[in-house]
């Protein structure tokens, strides 16, 4: 059994990339490590000849890249999302170093038909707070304190390498692991919770405070399973007097 077959279930998501050369360089980094699924969220210039040139032959990755308008579309169907960030974000989940995060992702991929995402932001400012909040694993790469400017393609190379190494060393789990809730399912849960709290008056529509970021952090730590998500959605709808419509 090929231990690296699970790399086919890994997406690399580049959000609002400015320079097409970085897209090509990232495609090259991916292909060298055995990854092939590239998602681009509102790239400034793509397709572009500079991307082709910088890919150094990884044109198949570029040709099959999926371009979307919203990051939610790029993350739909994934059960874990590693968001690369160079700084601690307020109200975010605890930040993992890249090696620890790679090990967690490799464990999720082993013996489970799940998809995960590696998420990278713009060259100038990285991911927004909102984008990081949508991801389950904030990840940082250890660098010099005096100079932390890491090119997005270089960051992708490091993360893809660490994930490949982790997958090669992970042991297959005994038994069938539980199915985890997908990204879009959790987003529906957050939307329902916010709606109910607003309707009840628990949240102020003008000044909602930090309730939703805290709830995101809570459920992000919990690693909600698909069945647990269905239970939560059904219970909340019943409490609100809503009839569940064909499940969560």
mmCIF file of C-alpha atoms in Angstrom:
data_model
loop_
_atom_site.group_PDB
_atom_site.id
_atom_site.type_symbol
_atom_site.label_atom_id
_atom_site.label_comp_id
_atom_site.label_asym_id
_atom_site.label_seq_id
_atom_site.Cartn_x
_atom_site.Cartn_y
_atom_site.Cartn_z
ATOM 1 C CA UNK A 1 0.000 0.000 0.000
ATOM 2 C CA UNK A 2 1.397 3.385 -1.008
ATOM 3 C CA UNK A 3 1.676 5.461 2.190
ATOM 4 C CA UNK A 4 1.655 8.673 0.164
ATOM 5 C CA UNK A 5 -1.644 8.010 -1.626
ATOM 6 C CA UNK A 6 -3.395 10.179 0.968
ATOM 7 C CA UNK A 7 -1.578 13.221 -0.452
ATOM 8 C CA UNK A 8 -4.240 13.125 -3.176
ATOM 9 C CA UNK A 9 -6.669 14.272 -0.482
ATOM 10 C CA UNK A 10 -4.660 17.349 0.440
ATOM 11 C CA UNK A 11 -5.560 20.751 -1.024
ATOM 12 C CA UNK A 12 -3.196 23.675 -1.149
ATOM 13 C CA UNK A 13 -5.234 26.880 -0.944
ATOM 14 C CA UNK A 14 -3.683 30.214 -1.933
ATOM 15 C CA UNK A 15 -5.842 33.184 -1.029
ATOM 16 C CA UNK A 16 -5.694 36.453 -3.006
ATOM 17 C CA UNK A 17 -2.196 35.801 -4.350
ATOM 18 C CA UNK A 18 -0.759 38.937 -5.955
ATOM 19 C CA UNK A 19 2.223 37.645 -7.951
ATOM 20 C CA UNK A 20 1.629 34.879 -10.515
ATOM 21 C CA UNK A 21 5.222 33.729 -10.097
ATOM 22 C CA UNK A 22 4.423 32.672 -6.551
ATOM 23 C CA UNK A 23 1.580 30.516 -7.827
ATOM 24 C CA UNK A 24 3.962 28.783 -10.220
ATOM 25 C CA UNK A 25 6.632 28.350 -7.541
ATOM 26 C CA UNK A 26 4.026 26.895 -5.189
ATOM 27 C CA UNK A 27 2.913 24.452 -7.899
ATOM 28 C CA UNK A 28 6.536 23.343 -8.241
ATOM 29 C CA UNK A 29 6.862 22.884 -4.469
ATOM 30 C CA UNK A 30 3.683 20.830 -4.418
ATOM 31 C CA UNK A 31 4.623 18.509 -7.280
ATOM 32 C CA UNK A 32 8.072 17.803 -5.828
ATOM 33 C CA UNK A 33 6.372 16.568 -2.648
ATOM 34 C CA UNK A 34 3.630 14.596 -4.396
ATOM 35 C CA UNK A 35 0.729 17.032 -4.002
ATOM 36 C CA UNK A 36 -1.373 18.047 -6.974
ATOM 37 C CA UNK A 37 -4.563 19.825 -5.877
ATOM 38 C CA UNK A 38 -4.217 23.602 -6.008
ATOM 39 C CA UNK A 39 -7.076 25.977 -5.148
ATOM 40 C CA UNK A 40 -6.775 29.691 -5.882
ATOM 41 C CA UNK A 41 -9.036 32.214 -4.167
ATOM 42 C CA UNK A 42 -9.343 35.371 -6.254
ATOM 43 C CA UNK A 43 -5.787 35.436 -7.648
ATOM 44 C CA UNK A 44 -4.826 38.793 -9.131
ATOM 45 C CA UNK A 45 -3.254 37.310 -12.297
ATOM 46 C CA UNK A 46 -4.026 33.748 -13.347
ATOM 47 C CA UNK A 47 -3.445 32.083 -15.689
ATOM 48 C CA UNK A 48 -0.180 33.842 -16.489
ATOM 49 C CA UNK A 49 3.053 33.061 -18.326
ATOM 50 C CA UNK A 50 5.127 33.906 -15.245
ATOM 51 C CA UNK A 51 3.294 31.224 -13.288
ATOM 52 C CA UNK A 52 4.149 28.708 -16.011
ATOM 53 C CA UNK A 53 7.803 29.763 -16.036
ATOM 54 C CA UNK A 54 8.167 29.544 -12.249
ATOM 55 C CA UNK A 55 6.476 26.146 -12.099
ATOM 56 C CA UNK A 56 9.525 24.549 -13.773
ATOM 57 C CA UNK A 57 7.419 21.914 -15.478
ATOM 58 C CA UNK A 58 4.662 21.540 -12.891
ATOM 59 C CA UNK A 59 2.197 22.816 -15.470
ATOM 60 C CA UNK A 60 -0.217 19.951 -14.783
ATOM 61 C CA UNK A 61 -0.765 21.379 -11.289
ATOM 62 C CA UNK A 62 -1.485 24.793 -12.802
ATOM 63 C CA UNK A 63 -3.718 23.387 -15.541
ATOM 64 C CA UNK A 64 -5.853 21.576 -12.973
ATOM 65 C CA UNK A 65 -5.955 24.437 -10.460
ATOM 66 C CA UNK A 66 -9.438 25.347 -9.253
ATOM 67 C CA UNK A 67 -10.163 29.080 -9.088
ATOM 68 C CA UNK A 68 -12.910 30.194 -6.696
ATOM 69 C CA UNK A 69 -14.311 33.523 -5.499
ATOM 70 C CA UNK A 70 -14.571 32.733 -1.788
ATOM 71 C CA UNK A 71 -12.350 30.836 0.616
ATOM 72 C CA UNK A 72 -15.405 28.957 1.872
ATOM 73 C CA UNK A 73 -15.620 27.275 -1.529
ATOM 74 C CA UNK A 74 -11.987 26.191 -1.356
ATOM 75 C CA UNK A 75 -12.450 24.695 2.115
ATOM 76 C CA UNK A 76 -15.798 22.973 1.494
ATOM 77 C CA UNK A 77 -15.580 19.255 2.186
ATOM 78 C CA UNK A 78 -12.389 19.426 4.269
ATOM 79 C CA UNK A 79 -12.296 18.242 7.874
ATOM 80 C CA UNK A 80 -9.134 20.134 8.874
ATOM 81 C CA UNK A 81 -7.537 23.318 7.591
ATOM 82 C CA UNK A 82 -3.961 24.335 8.423
ATOM 83 C CA UNK A 83 -3.738 28.134 8.233
ATOM 84 C CA UNK A 84 -0.192 29.447 7.923
ATOM 85 C CA UNK A 85 0.316 32.514 10.082
ATOM 86 C CA UNK A 86 3.397 34.323 11.344
ATOM 87 C CA UNK A 87 1.715 35.891 14.339
ATOM 88 C CA UNK A 88 -0.614 35.022 17.187
ATOM 89 C CA UNK A 89 -4.196 36.037 16.388
ATOM 90 C CA UNK A 90 -6.563 37.212 19.110
ATOM 91 C CA UNK A 91 -9.299 34.647 19.818
ATOM 92 C CA UNK A 92 -7.681 32.097 17.504
ATOM 93 C CA UNK A 93 -7.077 28.462 18.352
ATOM 94 C CA UNK A 94 -3.680 27.579 19.851
ATOM 95 C CA UNK A 95 -0.959 27.837 17.216
ATOM 96 C CA UNK A 96 0.923 24.637 16.302
ATOM 97 C CA UNK A 97 4.433 24.498 14.946
ATOM 98 C CA UNK A 98 4.523 23.097 11.426
ATOM 99 C CA UNK A 99 5.865 19.670 12.430
ATOM 100 C CA UNK A 100 3.185 19.137 15.055
ATOM 101 C CA UNK A 101 0.475 20.258 12.651
ATOM 102 C CA UNK A 102 1.782 17.942 9.931
ATOM 103 C CA UNK A 103 1.615 15.019 12.357
ATOM 104 C CA UNK A 104 -1.993 15.874 13.251
ATOM 105 C CA UNK A 105 -2.993 16.114 9.605
ATOM 106 C CA UNK A 106 -1.233 12.845 8.761
ATOM 107 C CA UNK A 107 -3.145 11.099 11.550
ATOM 108 C CA UNK A 108 -6.436 12.467 10.244
ATOM 109 C CA UNK A 109 -5.647 11.261 6.733
ATOM 110 C CA UNK A 110 -4.597 7.768 7.818
ATOM 111 C CA UNK A 111 -7.344 5.190 7.511
ATOM 112 C CA UNK A 112 -9.978 7.851 6.909
ATOM 113 C CA UNK A 113 -11.457 9.045 3.627
ATOM 114 C CA UNK A 114 -11.058 12.682 4.605
ATOM 115 C CA UNK A 115 -9.728 15.788 2.901
ATOM 116 C CA UNK A 116 -7.583 18.483 4.492
ATOM 117 C CA UNK A 117 -6.303 21.871 3.339
ATOM 118 C CA UNK A 118 -3.074 23.836 3.659
ATOM 119 C CA UNK A 119 -4.028 27.509 3.519
ATOM 120 C CA UNK A 120 -1.738 30.406 2.584
ATOM 121 C CA UNK A 121 -2.531 34.122 2.463
ATOM 122 C CA UNK A 122 -1.309 37.101 0.487
ATOM 123 C CA UNK A 123 2.383 37.923 0.103
ATOM 124 C CA UNK A 124 2.102 41.254 1.920
ATOM 125 C CA UNK A 125 -0.159 40.529 4.876
ATOM 126 C CA UNK A 126 -0.919 36.817 4.989
ATOM 127 C CA UNK A 127 -4.333 35.506 5.893
ATOM 128 C CA UNK A 128 -6.985 37.779 7.369
ATOM 129 C CA UNK A 129 -8.321 37.179 10.863
ATOM 130 C CA UNK A 130 -11.579 36.006 9.310
ATOM 131 C CA UNK A 131 -9.778 33.454 7.131
ATOM 132 C CA UNK A 132 -7.761 32.113 10.069
ATOM 133 C CA UNK A 133 -10.990 31.813 12.089
ATOM 134 C CA UNK A 134 -12.406 29.488 9.422
ATOM 135 C CA UNK A 135 -9.481 27.096 9.826
ATOM 136 C CA UNK A 136 -9.018 24.467 12.513
ATOM 137 C CA UNK A 137 -5.209 24.501 12.794
ATOM 138 C CA UNK A 138 -3.335 27.819 12.966
ATOM 139 C CA UNK A 139 0.247 26.895 12.048
ATOM 140 C CA UNK A 140 3.538 28.745 12.276
ATOM 141 C CA UNK A 141 7.000 28.057 10.877
ATOM 142 C CA UNK A 142 9.897 28.694 13.236
ATOM 143 C CA UNK A 143 12.121 31.494 11.919
ATOM 144 C CA UNK A 144 14.685 33.954 13.179
ATOM 145 C CA UNK A 145 13.191 36.561 15.503
ATOM 146 C CA UNK A 146 15.142 39.231 13.661
ATOM 147 C CA UNK A 147 13.818 38.409 10.194
ATOM 148 C CA UNK A 148 10.587 36.501 9.647
ATOM 149 C CA UNK A 149 9.781 37.346 6.032
ATOM 150 C CA UNK A 150 9.181 33.967 4.401
ATOM 151 C CA UNK A 151 8.067 33.791 0.777
ATOM 152 C CA UNK A 152 4.699 32.085 0.346
ATOM 153 C CA UNK A 153 6.113 29.455 -2.029
ATOM 154 C CA UNK A 154 8.972 28.747 0.392
ATOM 155 C CA UNK A 155 6.431 28.340 3.191
ATOM 156 C CA UNK A 156 4.444 25.951 1.012
ATOM 157 C CA UNK A 157 7.604 23.922 0.318
ATOM 158 C CA UNK A 158 8.285 23.551 4.041
ATOM 159 C CA UNK A 159 4.738 22.577 4.944
ATOM 160 C CA UNK A 160 4.373 20.103 2.059
ATOM 161 C CA UNK A 161 7.692 18.498 3.011
ATOM 162 C CA UNK A 162 6.730 18.175 6.677
ATOM 163 C CA UNK A 163 3.383 16.656 5.738
ATOM 164 C CA UNK A 164 5.020 14.155 3.389
ATOM 165 C CA UNK A 165 7.480 13.114 6.087
ATOM 166 C CA UNK A 166 4.689 12.797 8.652
ATOM 167 C CA UNK A 167 2.538 10.684 6.335
ATOM 168 C CA UNK A 168 5.478 8.383 5.657
ATOM 169 C CA UNK A 169 5.901 7.693 9.363
ATOM 170 C CA UNK A 170 2.326 7.532 10.636
ATOM 171 C CA UNK A 171 0.884 4.201 11.749
ATOM 172 C CA UNK A 172 -2.507 3.162 10.407
ATOM 173 C CA UNK A 173 -5.176 3.261 13.140
ATOM 174 C CA UNK A 174 -6.851 0.126 14.419
ATOM 175 C CA UNK A 175 -10.520 0.041 13.437
ATOM 176 C CA UNK A 176 -12.472 2.631 11.487
ATOM 177 C CA UNK A 177 -11.988 6.218 12.734
ATOM 178 C CA UNK A 178 -15.132 8.313 13.144
ATOM 179 C CA UNK A 179 -16.119 10.653 10.318
ATOM 180 C CA UNK A 180 -15.380 14.265 11.179
ATOM 181 C CA UNK A 181 -17.749 17.141 10.484
ATOM 182 C CA UNK A 182 -16.931 18.940 7.222
ATOM 183 C CA UNK A 183 -16.026 22.616 7.096
ATOM 184 C CA UNK A 184 -19.332 23.733 5.581
ATOM 185 C CA UNK A 185 -21.277 21.774 8.205
ATOM 186 C CA UNK A 186 -19.522 23.592 11.017
ATOM 187 C CA UNK A 187 -20.088 26.918 9.276
ATOM 188 C CA UNK A 188 -23.826 26.091 9.203
ATOM 189 C CA UNK A 189 -23.665 25.351 12.930
ATOM 190 C CA UNK A 190 -22.001 28.692 13.652
ATOM 191 C CA UNK A 191 -24.562 30.533 11.524
ATOM 192 C CA UNK A 192 -27.443 28.813 13.327
ATOM 193 C CA UNK A 193 -25.978 29.528 16.757
ATOM 194 C CA UNK A 194 -25.466 33.189 15.908
ATOM 195 C CA UNK A 195 -28.983 33.464 14.492
ATOM 196 C CA UNK A 196 -30.534 31.927 17.607
ATOM 197 C CA UNK A 197 -28.509 34.077 19.977
ATOM 198 C CA UNK A 198 -29.485 37.210 18.072
ATOM 199 C CA UNK A 199 -33.179 36.233 18.009
ATOM 200 C CA UNK A 200 -33.175 35.494 21.729
ATOM 201 C CA UNK A 201 -31.525 38.801 22.575
ATOM 202 C CA UNK A 202 -28.464 37.054 24.010
ATOM 203 C CA UNK A 203 -26.362 38.856 21.414
ATOM 204 C CA UNK A 204 -26.627 42.515 20.522
ATOM 205 C CA UNK A 205 -26.891 42.936 16.742
ATOM 206 C CA UNK A 206 -24.991 46.221 16.867
ATOM 207 C CA UNK A 207 -22.281 45.042 19.263
ATOM 208 C CA UNK A 208 -22.159 41.219 19.294
ATOM 209 C CA UNK A 209 -18.862 41.086 21.160
ATOM 210 C CA UNK A 210 -16.613 38.037 21.057
ATOM 211 C CA UNK A 211 -19.177 35.291 21.517
ATOM 212 C CA UNK A 212 -18.844 33.812 18.034
ATOM 213 C CA UNK A 213 -15.012 33.774 17.961
ATOM 214 C CA UNK A 214 -15.088 32.042 21.346
ATOM 215 C CA UNK A 215 -17.591 29.451 20.113
ATOM 216 C CA UNK A 216 -15.499 28.829 17.008
ATOM 217 C CA UNK A 217 -12.494 28.259 19.221
ATOM 218 C CA UNK A 218 -14.483 25.907 21.475
ATOM 219 C CA UNK A 219 -15.763 23.704 18.654
ATOM 220 C CA UNK A 220 -12.415 23.895 16.878
ATOM 221 C CA UNK A 221 -10.741 22.298 19.895
ATOM 222 C CA UNK A 222 -13.444 19.643 20.121
ATOM 223 C CA UNK A 223 -12.894 18.074 16.660
ATOM 224 C CA UNK A 224 -16.635 17.630 16.129
ATOM 225 C CA UNK A 225 -17.667 14.369 14.468
ATOM 226 C CA UNK A 226 -20.295 14.242 11.712
ATOM 227 C CA UNK A 227 -22.849 12.479 13.928
ATOM 228 C CA UNK A 228 -22.275 14.999 16.702
ATOM 229 C CA UNK A 229 -22.869 17.813 14.236
ATOM 230 C CA UNK A 230 -26.203 16.286 13.154
ATOM 231 C CA UNK A 231 -27.173 15.937 16.824
ATOM 232 C CA UNK A 232 -26.290 19.546 17.629
ATOM 233 C CA UNK A 233 -28.079 20.956 14.585
ATOM 234 C CA UNK A 234 -31.203 18.893 15.234
ATOM 235 C CA UNK A 235 -31.279 19.818 18.910
ATOM 236 C CA UNK A 236 -30.826 23.539 18.248
ATOM 237 C CA UNK A 237 -33.543 23.574 15.605
ATOM 238 C CA UNK A 238 -35.908 21.691 17.903
ATOM 239 C CA UNK A 239 -35.217 24.060 20.791
ATOM 240 C CA UNK A 240 -35.893 26.979 18.480
ATOM 241 C CA UNK A 241 -39.154 25.422 17.334
ATOM 242 C CA UNK A 242 -37.813 24.700 13.902
ATOM 243 C CA UNK A 243 -38.461 21.469 12.097
ATOM 244 C CA UNK A 244 -35.205 19.906 10.868
ATOM 245 C CA UNK A 245 -35.150 19.899 7.077
ATOM 246 C CA UNK A 246 -33.584 16.657 5.919
ATOM 247 C CA UNK A 247 -30.776 16.710 8.478
ATOM 248 C CA UNK A 248 -28.035 19.238 9.159
#
